[in-house]
PDB file of C-alpha atoms and ligand atoms in Angstrom:
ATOM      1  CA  UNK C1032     -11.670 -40.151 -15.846  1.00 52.00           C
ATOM      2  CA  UNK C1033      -8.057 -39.354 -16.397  1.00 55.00           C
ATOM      3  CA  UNK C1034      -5.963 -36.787 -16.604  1.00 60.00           C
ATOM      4  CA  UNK C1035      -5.315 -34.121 -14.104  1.00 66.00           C
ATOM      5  CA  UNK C1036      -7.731 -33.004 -11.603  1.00 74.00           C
ATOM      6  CA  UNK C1037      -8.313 -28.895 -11.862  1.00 87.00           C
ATOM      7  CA  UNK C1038      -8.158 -27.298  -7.820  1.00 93.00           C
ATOM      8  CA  UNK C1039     -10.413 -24.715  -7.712  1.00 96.00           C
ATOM      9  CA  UNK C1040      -8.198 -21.566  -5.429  1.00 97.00           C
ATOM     10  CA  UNK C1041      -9.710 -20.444  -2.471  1.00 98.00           C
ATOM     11  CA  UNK C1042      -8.839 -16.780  -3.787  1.00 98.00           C
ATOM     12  CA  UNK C1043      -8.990 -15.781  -7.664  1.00 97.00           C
ATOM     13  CA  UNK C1044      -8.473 -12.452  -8.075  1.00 98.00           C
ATOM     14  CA  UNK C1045      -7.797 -11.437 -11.810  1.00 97.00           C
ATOM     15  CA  UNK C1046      -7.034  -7.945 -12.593  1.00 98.00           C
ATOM     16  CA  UNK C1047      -8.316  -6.068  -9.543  1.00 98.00           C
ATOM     17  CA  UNK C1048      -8.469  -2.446  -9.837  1.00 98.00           C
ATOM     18  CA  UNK C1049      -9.594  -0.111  -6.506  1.00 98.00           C
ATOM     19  CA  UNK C1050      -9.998   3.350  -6.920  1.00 98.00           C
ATOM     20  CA  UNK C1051     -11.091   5.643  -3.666  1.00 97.00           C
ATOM     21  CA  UNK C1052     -12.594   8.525  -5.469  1.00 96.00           C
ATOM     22  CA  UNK C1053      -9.515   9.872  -7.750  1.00 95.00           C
ATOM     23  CA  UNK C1054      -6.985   7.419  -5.895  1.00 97.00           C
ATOM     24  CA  UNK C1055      -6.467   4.205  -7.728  1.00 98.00           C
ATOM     25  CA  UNK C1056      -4.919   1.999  -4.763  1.00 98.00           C
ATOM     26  CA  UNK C1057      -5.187  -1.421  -6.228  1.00 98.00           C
ATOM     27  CA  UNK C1058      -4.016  -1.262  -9.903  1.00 98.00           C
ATOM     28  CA  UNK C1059      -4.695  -4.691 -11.675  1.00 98.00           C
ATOM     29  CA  UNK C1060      -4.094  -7.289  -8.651  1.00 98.00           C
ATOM     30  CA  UNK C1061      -3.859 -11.237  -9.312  1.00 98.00           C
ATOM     31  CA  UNK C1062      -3.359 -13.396  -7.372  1.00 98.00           C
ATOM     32  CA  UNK C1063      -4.630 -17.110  -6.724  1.00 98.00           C
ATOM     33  CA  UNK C1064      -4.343 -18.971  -3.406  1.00 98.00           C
ATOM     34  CA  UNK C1065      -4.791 -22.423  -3.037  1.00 97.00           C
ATOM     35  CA  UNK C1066      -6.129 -24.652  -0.742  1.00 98.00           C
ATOM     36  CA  UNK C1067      -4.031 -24.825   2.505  1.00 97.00           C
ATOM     37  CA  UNK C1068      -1.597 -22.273   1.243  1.00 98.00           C
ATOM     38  CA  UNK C1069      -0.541 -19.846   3.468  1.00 98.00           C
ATOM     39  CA  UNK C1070       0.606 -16.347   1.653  1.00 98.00           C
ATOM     40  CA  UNK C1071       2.148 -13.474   3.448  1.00 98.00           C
ATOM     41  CA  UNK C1072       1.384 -10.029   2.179  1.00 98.00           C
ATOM     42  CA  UNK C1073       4.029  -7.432   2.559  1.00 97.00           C
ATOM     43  CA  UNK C1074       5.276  -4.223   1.310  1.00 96.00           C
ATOM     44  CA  UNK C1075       5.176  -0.326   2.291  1.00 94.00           C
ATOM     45  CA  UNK C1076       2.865   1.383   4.192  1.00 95.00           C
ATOM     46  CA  UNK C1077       0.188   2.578   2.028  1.00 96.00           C
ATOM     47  CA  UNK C1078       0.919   0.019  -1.036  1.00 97.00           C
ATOM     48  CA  UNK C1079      -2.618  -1.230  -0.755  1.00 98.00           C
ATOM     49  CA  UNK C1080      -2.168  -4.711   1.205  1.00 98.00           C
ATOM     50  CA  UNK C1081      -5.066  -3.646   3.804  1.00 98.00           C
ATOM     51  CA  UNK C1082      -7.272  -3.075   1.095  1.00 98.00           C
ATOM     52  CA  UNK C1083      -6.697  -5.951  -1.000  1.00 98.00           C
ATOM     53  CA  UNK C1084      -7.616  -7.877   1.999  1.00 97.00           C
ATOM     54  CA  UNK C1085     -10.838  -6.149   2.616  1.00 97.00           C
ATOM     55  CA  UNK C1086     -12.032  -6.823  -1.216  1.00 97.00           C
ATOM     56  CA  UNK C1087     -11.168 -10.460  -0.896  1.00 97.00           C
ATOM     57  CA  UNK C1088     -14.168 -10.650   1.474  1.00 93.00           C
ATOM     58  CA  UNK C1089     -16.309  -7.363  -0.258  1.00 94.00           C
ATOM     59  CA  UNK C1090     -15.806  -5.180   3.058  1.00 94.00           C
ATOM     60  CA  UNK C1091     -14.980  -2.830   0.207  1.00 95.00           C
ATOM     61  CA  UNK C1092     -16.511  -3.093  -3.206  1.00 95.00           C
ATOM     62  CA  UNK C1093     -13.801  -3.690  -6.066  1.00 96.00           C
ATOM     63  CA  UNK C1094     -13.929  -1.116  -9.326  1.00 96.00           C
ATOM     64  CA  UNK C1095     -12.513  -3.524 -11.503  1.00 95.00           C
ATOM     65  CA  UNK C1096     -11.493  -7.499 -12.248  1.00 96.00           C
ATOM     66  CA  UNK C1097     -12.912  -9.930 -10.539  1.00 96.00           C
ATOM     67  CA  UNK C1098     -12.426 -11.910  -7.164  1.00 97.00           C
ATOM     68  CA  UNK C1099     -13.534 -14.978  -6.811  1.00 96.00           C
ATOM     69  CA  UNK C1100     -13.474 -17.068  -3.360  1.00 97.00           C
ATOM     70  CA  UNK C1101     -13.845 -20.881  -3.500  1.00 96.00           C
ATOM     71  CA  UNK C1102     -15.188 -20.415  -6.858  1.00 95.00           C
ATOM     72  CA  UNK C1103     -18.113 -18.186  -5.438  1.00 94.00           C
ATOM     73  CA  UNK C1104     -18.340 -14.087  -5.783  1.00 94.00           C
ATOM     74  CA  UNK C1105     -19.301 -13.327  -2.244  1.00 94.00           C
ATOM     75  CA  UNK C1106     -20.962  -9.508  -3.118  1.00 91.00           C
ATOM     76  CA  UNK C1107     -22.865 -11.209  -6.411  1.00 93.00           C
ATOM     77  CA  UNK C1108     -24.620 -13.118  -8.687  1.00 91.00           C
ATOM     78  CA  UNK C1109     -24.309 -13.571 -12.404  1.00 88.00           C
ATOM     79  CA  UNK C1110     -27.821 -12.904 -14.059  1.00 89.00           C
ATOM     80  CA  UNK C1111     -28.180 -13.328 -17.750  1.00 90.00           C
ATOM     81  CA  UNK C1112     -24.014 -12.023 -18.204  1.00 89.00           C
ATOM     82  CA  UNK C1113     -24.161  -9.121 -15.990  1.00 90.00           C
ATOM     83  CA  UNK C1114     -23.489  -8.529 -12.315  1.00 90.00           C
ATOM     84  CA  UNK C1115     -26.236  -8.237  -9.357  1.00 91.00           C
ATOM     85  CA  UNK C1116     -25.181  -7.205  -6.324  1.00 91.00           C
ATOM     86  CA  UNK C1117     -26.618  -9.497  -3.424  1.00 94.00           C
ATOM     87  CA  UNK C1118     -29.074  -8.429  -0.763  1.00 93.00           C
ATOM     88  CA  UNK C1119     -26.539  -7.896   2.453  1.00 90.00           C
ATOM     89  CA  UNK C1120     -28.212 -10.565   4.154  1.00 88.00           C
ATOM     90  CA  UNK C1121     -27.018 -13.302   1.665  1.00 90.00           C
ATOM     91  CA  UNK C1122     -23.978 -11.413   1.185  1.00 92.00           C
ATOM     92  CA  UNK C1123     -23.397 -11.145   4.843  1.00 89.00           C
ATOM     93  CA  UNK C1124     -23.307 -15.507   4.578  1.00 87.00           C
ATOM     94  CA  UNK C1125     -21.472 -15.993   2.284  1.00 90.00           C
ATOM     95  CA  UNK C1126     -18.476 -13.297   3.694  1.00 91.00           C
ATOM     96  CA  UNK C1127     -18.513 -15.060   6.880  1.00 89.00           C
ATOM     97  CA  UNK C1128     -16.890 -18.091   5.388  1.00 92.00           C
ATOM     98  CA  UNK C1129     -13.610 -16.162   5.466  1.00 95.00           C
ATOM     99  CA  UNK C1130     -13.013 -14.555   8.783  1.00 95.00           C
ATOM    100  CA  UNK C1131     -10.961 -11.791   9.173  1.00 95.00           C
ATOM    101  CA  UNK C1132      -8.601 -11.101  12.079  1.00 96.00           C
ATOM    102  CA  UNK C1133      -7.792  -7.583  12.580  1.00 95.00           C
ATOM    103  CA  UNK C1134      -5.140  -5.369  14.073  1.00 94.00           C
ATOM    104  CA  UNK C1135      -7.943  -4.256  16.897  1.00 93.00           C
ATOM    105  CA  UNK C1136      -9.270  -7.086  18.265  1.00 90.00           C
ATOM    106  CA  UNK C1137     -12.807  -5.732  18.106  1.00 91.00           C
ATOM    107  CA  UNK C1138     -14.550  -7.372  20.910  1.00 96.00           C
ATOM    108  CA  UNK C1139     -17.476  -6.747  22.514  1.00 96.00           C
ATOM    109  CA  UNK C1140     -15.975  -5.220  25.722  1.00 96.00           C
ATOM    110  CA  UNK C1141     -19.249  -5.436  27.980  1.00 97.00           C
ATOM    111  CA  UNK C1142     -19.277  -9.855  26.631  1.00 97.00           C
ATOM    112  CA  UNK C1143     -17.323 -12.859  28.704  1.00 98.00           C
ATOM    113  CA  UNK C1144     -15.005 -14.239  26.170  1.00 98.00           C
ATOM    114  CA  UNK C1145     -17.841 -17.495  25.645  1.00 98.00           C
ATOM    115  CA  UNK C1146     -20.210 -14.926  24.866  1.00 98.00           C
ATOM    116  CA  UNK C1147     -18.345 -12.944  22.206  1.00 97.00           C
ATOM    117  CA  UNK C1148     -17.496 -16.638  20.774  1.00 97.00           C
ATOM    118  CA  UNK C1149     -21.130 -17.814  20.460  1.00 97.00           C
ATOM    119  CA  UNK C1150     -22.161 -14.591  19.369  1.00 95.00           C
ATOM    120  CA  UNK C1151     -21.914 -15.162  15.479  1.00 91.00           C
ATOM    121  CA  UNK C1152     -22.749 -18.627  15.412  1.00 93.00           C
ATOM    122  CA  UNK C1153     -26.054 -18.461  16.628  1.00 94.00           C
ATOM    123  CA  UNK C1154     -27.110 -15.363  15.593  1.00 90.00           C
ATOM    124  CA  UNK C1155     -25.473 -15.672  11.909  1.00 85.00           C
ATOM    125  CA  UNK C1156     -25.336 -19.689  11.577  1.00 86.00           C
ATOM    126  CA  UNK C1157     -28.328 -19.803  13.535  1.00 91.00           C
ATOM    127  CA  UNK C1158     -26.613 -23.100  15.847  1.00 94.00           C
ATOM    128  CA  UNK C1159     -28.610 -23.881  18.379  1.00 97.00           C
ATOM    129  CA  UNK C1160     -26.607 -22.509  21.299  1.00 97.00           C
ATOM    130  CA  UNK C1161     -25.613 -25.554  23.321  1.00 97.00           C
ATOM    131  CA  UNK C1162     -23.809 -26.783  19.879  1.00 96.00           C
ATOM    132  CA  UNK C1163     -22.193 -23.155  19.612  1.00 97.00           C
ATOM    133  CA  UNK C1164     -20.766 -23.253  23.334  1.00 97.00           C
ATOM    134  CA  UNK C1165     -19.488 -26.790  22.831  1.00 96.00           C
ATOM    135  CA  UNK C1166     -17.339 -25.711  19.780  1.00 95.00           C
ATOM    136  CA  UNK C1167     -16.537 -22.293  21.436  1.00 97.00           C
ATOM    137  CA  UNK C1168     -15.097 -24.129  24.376  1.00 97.00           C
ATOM    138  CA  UNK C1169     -13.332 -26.923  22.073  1.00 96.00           C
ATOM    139  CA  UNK C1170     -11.664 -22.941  20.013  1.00 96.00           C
ATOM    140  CA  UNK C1171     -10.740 -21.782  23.422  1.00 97.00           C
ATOM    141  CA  UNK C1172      -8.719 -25.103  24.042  1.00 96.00           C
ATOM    142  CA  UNK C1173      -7.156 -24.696  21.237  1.00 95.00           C
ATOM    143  CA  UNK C1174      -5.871 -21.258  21.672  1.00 97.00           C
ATOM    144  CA  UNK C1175      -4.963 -22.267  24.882  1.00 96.00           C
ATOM    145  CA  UNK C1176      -7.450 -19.792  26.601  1.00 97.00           C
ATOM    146  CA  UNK C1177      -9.785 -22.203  28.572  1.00 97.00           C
ATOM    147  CA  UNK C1178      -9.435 -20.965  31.911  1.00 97.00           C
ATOM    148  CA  UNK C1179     -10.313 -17.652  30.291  1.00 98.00           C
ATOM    149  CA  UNK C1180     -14.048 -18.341  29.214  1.00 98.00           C
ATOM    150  CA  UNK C1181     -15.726 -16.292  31.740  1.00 98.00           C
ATOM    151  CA  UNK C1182     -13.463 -13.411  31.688  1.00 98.00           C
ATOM    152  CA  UNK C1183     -14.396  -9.973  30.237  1.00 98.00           C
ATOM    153  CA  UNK C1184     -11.871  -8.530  27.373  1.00 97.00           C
ATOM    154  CA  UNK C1185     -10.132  -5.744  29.360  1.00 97.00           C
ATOM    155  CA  UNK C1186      -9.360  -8.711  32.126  1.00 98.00           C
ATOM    156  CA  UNK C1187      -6.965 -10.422  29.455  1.00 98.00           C
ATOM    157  CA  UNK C1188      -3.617  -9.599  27.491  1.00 97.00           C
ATOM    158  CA  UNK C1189      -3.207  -8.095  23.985  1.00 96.00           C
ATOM    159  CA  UNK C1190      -2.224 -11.237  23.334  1.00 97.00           C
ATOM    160  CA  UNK C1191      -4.883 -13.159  24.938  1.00 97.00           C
ATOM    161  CA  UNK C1192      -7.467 -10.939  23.617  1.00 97.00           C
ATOM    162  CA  UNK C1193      -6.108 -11.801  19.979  1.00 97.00           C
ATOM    163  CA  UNK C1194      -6.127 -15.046  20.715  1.00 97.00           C
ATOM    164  CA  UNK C1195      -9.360 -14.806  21.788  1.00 98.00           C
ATOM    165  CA  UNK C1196     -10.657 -13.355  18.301  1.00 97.00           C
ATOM    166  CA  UNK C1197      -8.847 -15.802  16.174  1.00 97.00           C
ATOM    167  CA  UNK C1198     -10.833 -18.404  18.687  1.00 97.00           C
ATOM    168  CA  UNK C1199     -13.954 -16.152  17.662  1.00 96.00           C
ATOM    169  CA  UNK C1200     -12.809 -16.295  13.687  1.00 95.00           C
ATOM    170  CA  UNK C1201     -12.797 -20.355  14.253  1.00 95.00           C
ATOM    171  CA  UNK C1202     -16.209 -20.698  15.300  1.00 94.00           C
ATOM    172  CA  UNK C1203     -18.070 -20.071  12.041  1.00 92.00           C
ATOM    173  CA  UNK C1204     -15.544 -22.721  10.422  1.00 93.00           C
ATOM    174  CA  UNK C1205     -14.029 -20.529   7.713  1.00 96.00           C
ATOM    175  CA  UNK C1206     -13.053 -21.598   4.831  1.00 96.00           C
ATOM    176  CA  UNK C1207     -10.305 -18.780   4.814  1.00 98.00           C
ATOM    177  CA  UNK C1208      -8.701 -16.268   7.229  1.00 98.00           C
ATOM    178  CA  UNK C1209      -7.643 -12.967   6.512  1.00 98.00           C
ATOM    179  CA  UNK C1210      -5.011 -11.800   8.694  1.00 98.00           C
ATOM    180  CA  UNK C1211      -4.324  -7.846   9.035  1.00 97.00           C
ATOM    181  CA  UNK C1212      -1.346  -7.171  10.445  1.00 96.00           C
ATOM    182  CA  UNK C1213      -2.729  -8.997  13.826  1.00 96.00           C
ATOM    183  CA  UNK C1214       0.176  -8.661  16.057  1.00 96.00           C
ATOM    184  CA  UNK C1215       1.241  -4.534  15.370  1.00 94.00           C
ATOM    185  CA  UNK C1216      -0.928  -3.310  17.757  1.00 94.00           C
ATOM    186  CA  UNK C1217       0.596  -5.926  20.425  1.00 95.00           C
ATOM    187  CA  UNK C1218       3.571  -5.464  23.022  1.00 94.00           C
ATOM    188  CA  UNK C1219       6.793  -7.208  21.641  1.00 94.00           C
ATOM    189  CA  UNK C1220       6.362  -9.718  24.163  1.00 95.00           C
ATOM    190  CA  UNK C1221       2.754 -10.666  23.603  1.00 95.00           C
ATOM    191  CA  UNK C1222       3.472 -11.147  19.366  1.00 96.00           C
ATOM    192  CA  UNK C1223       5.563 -14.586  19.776  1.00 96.00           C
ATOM    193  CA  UNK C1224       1.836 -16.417  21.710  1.00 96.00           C
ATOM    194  CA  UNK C1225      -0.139 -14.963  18.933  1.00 97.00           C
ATOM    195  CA  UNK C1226       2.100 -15.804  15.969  1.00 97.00           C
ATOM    196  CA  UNK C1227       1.837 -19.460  17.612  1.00 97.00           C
ATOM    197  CA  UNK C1228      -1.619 -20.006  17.475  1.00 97.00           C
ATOM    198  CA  UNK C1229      -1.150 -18.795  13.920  1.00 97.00           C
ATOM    199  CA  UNK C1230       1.492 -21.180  13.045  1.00 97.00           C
ATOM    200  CA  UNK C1231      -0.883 -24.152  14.503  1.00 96.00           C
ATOM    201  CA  UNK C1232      -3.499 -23.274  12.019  1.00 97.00           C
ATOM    202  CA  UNK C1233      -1.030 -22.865   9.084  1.00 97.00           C
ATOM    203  CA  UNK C1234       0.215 -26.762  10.181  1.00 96.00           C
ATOM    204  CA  UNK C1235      -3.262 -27.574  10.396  1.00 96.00           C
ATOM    205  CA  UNK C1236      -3.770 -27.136   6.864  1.00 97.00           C
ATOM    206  CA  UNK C1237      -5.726 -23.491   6.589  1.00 98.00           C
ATOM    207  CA  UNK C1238      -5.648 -21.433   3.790  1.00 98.00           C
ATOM    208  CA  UNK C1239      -4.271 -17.982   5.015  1.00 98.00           C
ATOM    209  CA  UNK C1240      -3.757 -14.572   3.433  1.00 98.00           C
ATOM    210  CA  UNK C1241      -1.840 -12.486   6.274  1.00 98.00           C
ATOM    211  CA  UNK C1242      -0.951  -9.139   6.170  1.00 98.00           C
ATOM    212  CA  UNK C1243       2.188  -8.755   8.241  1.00 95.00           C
ATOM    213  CA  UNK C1244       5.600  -6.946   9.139  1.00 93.00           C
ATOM    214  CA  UNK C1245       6.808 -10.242  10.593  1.00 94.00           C
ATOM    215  CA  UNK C1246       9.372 -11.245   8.612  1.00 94.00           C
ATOM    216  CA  UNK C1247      10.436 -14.389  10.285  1.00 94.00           C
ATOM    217  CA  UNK C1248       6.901 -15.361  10.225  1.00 95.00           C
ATOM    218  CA  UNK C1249       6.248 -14.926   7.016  1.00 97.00           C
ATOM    219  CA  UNK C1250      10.070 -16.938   6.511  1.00 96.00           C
ATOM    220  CA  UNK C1251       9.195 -19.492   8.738  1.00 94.00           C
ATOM    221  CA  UNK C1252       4.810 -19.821   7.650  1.00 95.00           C
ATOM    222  CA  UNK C1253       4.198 -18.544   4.345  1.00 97.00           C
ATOM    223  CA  UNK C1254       4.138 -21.122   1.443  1.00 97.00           C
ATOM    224  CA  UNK C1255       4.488 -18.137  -0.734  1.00 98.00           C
ATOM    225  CA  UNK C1256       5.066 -14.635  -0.306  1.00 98.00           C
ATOM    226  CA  UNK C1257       3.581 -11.549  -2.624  1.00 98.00           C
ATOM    227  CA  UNK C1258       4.822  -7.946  -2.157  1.00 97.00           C
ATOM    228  CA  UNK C1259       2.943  -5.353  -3.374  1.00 97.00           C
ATOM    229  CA  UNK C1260       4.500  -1.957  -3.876  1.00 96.00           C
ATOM    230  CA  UNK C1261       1.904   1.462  -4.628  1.00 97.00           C
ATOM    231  CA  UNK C1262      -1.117  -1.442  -5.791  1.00 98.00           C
ATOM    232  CA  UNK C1263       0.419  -3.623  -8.021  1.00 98.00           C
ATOM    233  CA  UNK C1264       2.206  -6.533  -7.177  1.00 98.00           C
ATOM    234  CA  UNK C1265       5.832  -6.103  -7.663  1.00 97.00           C
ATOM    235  CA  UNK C1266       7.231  -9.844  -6.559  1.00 96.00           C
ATOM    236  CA  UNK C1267       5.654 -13.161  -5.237  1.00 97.00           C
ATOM    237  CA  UNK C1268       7.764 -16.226  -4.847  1.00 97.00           C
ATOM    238  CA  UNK C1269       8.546 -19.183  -1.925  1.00 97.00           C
ATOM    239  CA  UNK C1270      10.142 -16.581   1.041  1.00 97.00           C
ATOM    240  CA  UNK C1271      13.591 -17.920   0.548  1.00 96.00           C
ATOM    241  CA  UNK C1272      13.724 -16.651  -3.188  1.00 96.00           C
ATOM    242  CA  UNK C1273      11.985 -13.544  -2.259  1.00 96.00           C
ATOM    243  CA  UNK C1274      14.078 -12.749   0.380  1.00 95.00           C
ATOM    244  CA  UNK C1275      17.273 -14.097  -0.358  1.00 95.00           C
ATOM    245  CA  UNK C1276      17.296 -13.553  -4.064  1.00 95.00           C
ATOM    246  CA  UNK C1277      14.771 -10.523  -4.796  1.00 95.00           C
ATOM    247  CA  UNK C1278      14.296  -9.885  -8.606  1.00 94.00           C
ATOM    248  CA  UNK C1279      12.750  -6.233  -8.128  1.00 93.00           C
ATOM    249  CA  UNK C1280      14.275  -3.441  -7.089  1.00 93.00           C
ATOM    250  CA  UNK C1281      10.913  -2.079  -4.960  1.00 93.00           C
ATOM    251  CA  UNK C1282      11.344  -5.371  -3.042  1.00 94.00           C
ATOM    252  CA  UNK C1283      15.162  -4.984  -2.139  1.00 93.00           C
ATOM    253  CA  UNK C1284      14.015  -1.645  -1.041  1.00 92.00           C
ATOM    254  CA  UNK C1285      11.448  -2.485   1.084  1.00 92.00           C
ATOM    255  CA  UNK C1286      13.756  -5.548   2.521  1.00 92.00           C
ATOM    256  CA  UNK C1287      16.602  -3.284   3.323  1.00 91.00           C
ATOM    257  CA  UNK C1288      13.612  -0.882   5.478  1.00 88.00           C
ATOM    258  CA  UNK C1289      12.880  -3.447   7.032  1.00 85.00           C
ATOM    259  CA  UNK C1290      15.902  -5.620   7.989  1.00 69.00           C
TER     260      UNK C1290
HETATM  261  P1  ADP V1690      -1.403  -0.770   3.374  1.00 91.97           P
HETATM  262  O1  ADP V1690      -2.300  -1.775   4.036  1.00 91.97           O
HETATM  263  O2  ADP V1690      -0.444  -1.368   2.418  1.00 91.97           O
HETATM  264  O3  ADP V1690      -0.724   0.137   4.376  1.00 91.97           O
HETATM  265  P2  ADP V1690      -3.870   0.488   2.581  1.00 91.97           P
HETATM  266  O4  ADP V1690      -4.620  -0.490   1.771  1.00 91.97           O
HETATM  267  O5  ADP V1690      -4.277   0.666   4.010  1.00 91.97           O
HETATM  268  O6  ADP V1690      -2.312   0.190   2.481  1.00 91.97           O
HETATM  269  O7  ADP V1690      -3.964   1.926   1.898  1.00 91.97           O
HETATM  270  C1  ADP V1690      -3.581   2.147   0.555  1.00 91.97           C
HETATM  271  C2  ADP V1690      -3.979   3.554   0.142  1.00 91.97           C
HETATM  272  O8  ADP V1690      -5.392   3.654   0.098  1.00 91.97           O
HETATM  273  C3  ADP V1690      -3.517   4.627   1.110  1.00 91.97           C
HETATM  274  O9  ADP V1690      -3.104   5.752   0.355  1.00 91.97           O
HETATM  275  C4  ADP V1690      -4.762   4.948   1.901  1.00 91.97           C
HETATM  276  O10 ADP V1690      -4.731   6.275   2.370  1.00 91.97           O
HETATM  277  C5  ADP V1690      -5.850   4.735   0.872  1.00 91.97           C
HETATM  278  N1  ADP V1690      -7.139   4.354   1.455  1.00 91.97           N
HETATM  279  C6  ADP V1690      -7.396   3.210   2.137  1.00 91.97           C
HETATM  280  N2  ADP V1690      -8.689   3.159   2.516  1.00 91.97           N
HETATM  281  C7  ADP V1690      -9.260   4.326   2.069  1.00 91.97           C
HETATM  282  C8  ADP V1690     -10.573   4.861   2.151  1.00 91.97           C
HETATM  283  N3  ADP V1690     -11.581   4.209   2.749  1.00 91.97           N
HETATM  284  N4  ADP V1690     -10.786   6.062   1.567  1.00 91.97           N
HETATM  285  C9  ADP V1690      -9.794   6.725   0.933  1.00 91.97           C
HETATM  286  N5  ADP V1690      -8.538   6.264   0.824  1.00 91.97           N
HETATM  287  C10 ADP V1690      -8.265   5.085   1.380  1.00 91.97           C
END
């Protein structure tokens, strides 16, 4: 064959619309992210980043457009040219391709740090659970937590705790990560270990979609970076264009906020 090879993006989204009730918060979203790219999300509070994120992997249903990730609708199936929605169970596999890391760490507090890691993989992937602590303990090593593996949640950091649930994230080998804002709810002190660990993954070639307020790392990470101002998207460029020669107005405003 020749010619040039077509790469299908890890995220299509064409056209998303979002309405809660009378509120429209996403208003006609596109965006496509390629393999291995890392975008950075930013904008006001309230502009709709959070929930963008969430209908990338159907935690919330989408009212209009289409999303597509890794060529594959994770909520449903095309029957005949229309839309069925997917029993949860199937839906439930095919969303846990993409993790998502949140602002709360969201781990089970009364769980060791192995257990919360082998959790999904053996209960979701159905891994027989020697295979699911090998790999857990191979994630901890790589967050740099594997002292930690028989500690309980409140024993550890912010930090370590995050690290801990982007260890979690690893285990079910996503495809994608979804990052929101993962380092606001952290003391200043404990953001720089957790940005890190991010920054290995972005080096190691995963596709991420981060939500953040971290400028430097989305100057220093992000391949590209998309701000979104009241749910459109008002600018999306490499960061040194974006930030050092913003087109839009919204975006010099929201640069001069914050700094
Ligand atoms: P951001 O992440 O940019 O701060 P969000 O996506 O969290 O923005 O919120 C965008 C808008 O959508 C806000 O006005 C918020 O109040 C509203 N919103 C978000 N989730 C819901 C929900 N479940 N029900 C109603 N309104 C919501």
């Amino acid at each position: 064959m020749t010619g040039s090879t077509t790469v299908t993006p890890m995220v299509h989204a064409d056209n998303v619309w979002k309405s809660f009730g009378h509120l429209d918060v996403l208003k006609g979203i596109s965006l496509d992210v390629l393999p291995g790219e890392v975008v950075c999300l930013l904008g006001s509070s309230g502009s709709g980043k959070t929930t963008f994120l969430r209908c990338i992997n159907h935690l919330e249903r989408i009212s209009g457009g289409e999303i597509l990730v890794d060529g594959q609708r994770i909520g449903y199936r095309e029957q005949k040219g229309t839309l069925v929605e997917l029993p949860e169970r199937e839906t439930a596999r095919r969303r846990a391709e993409t993790a998502m890391v949140f602002q709360q760490f969201n781990l089970f507090p009364h769980r060791t740090v192995l257990e919360n890691l082998v959790e999904a993989p053996i209960l979701v992937k159905r891994e027989p659970r020697a295979e699911a602590t090998q790999r857990a303990l191979g994630m901890l090593a790589r967050v740099g937590l594997s002292d930690k593996a028989g500690a309980y949640p409140n024993q550890l950091s912010g930090g370590q705790q995050q690290r801990v649930a982007i260890a979690r994230a690893l285990t079910m080998r996503p495809k994608l990560m979804l990052f929101d804002e993962p380092t606001s709810a952290l003391d200043p002190e404990l953001v720089g270990e957790v940005l890190e660990v991010m920054r290995d993954l972005a080096r190691g070639g995963m596709t991420m979609v981060v939500v953040t307020h971290e400028m430097s790392f989305a100057r220093d990470v992000a391949d590209r970076v998309v701000v979104m101002d009241d749910g459109v998207i008002v600018e999306s460029g490499p960061p040194e264009q974006v930030f050092h020669h913003p087109e839009h107005a919204r975006t010099r405003a929201f640069l001069a906020k914050v700094g």
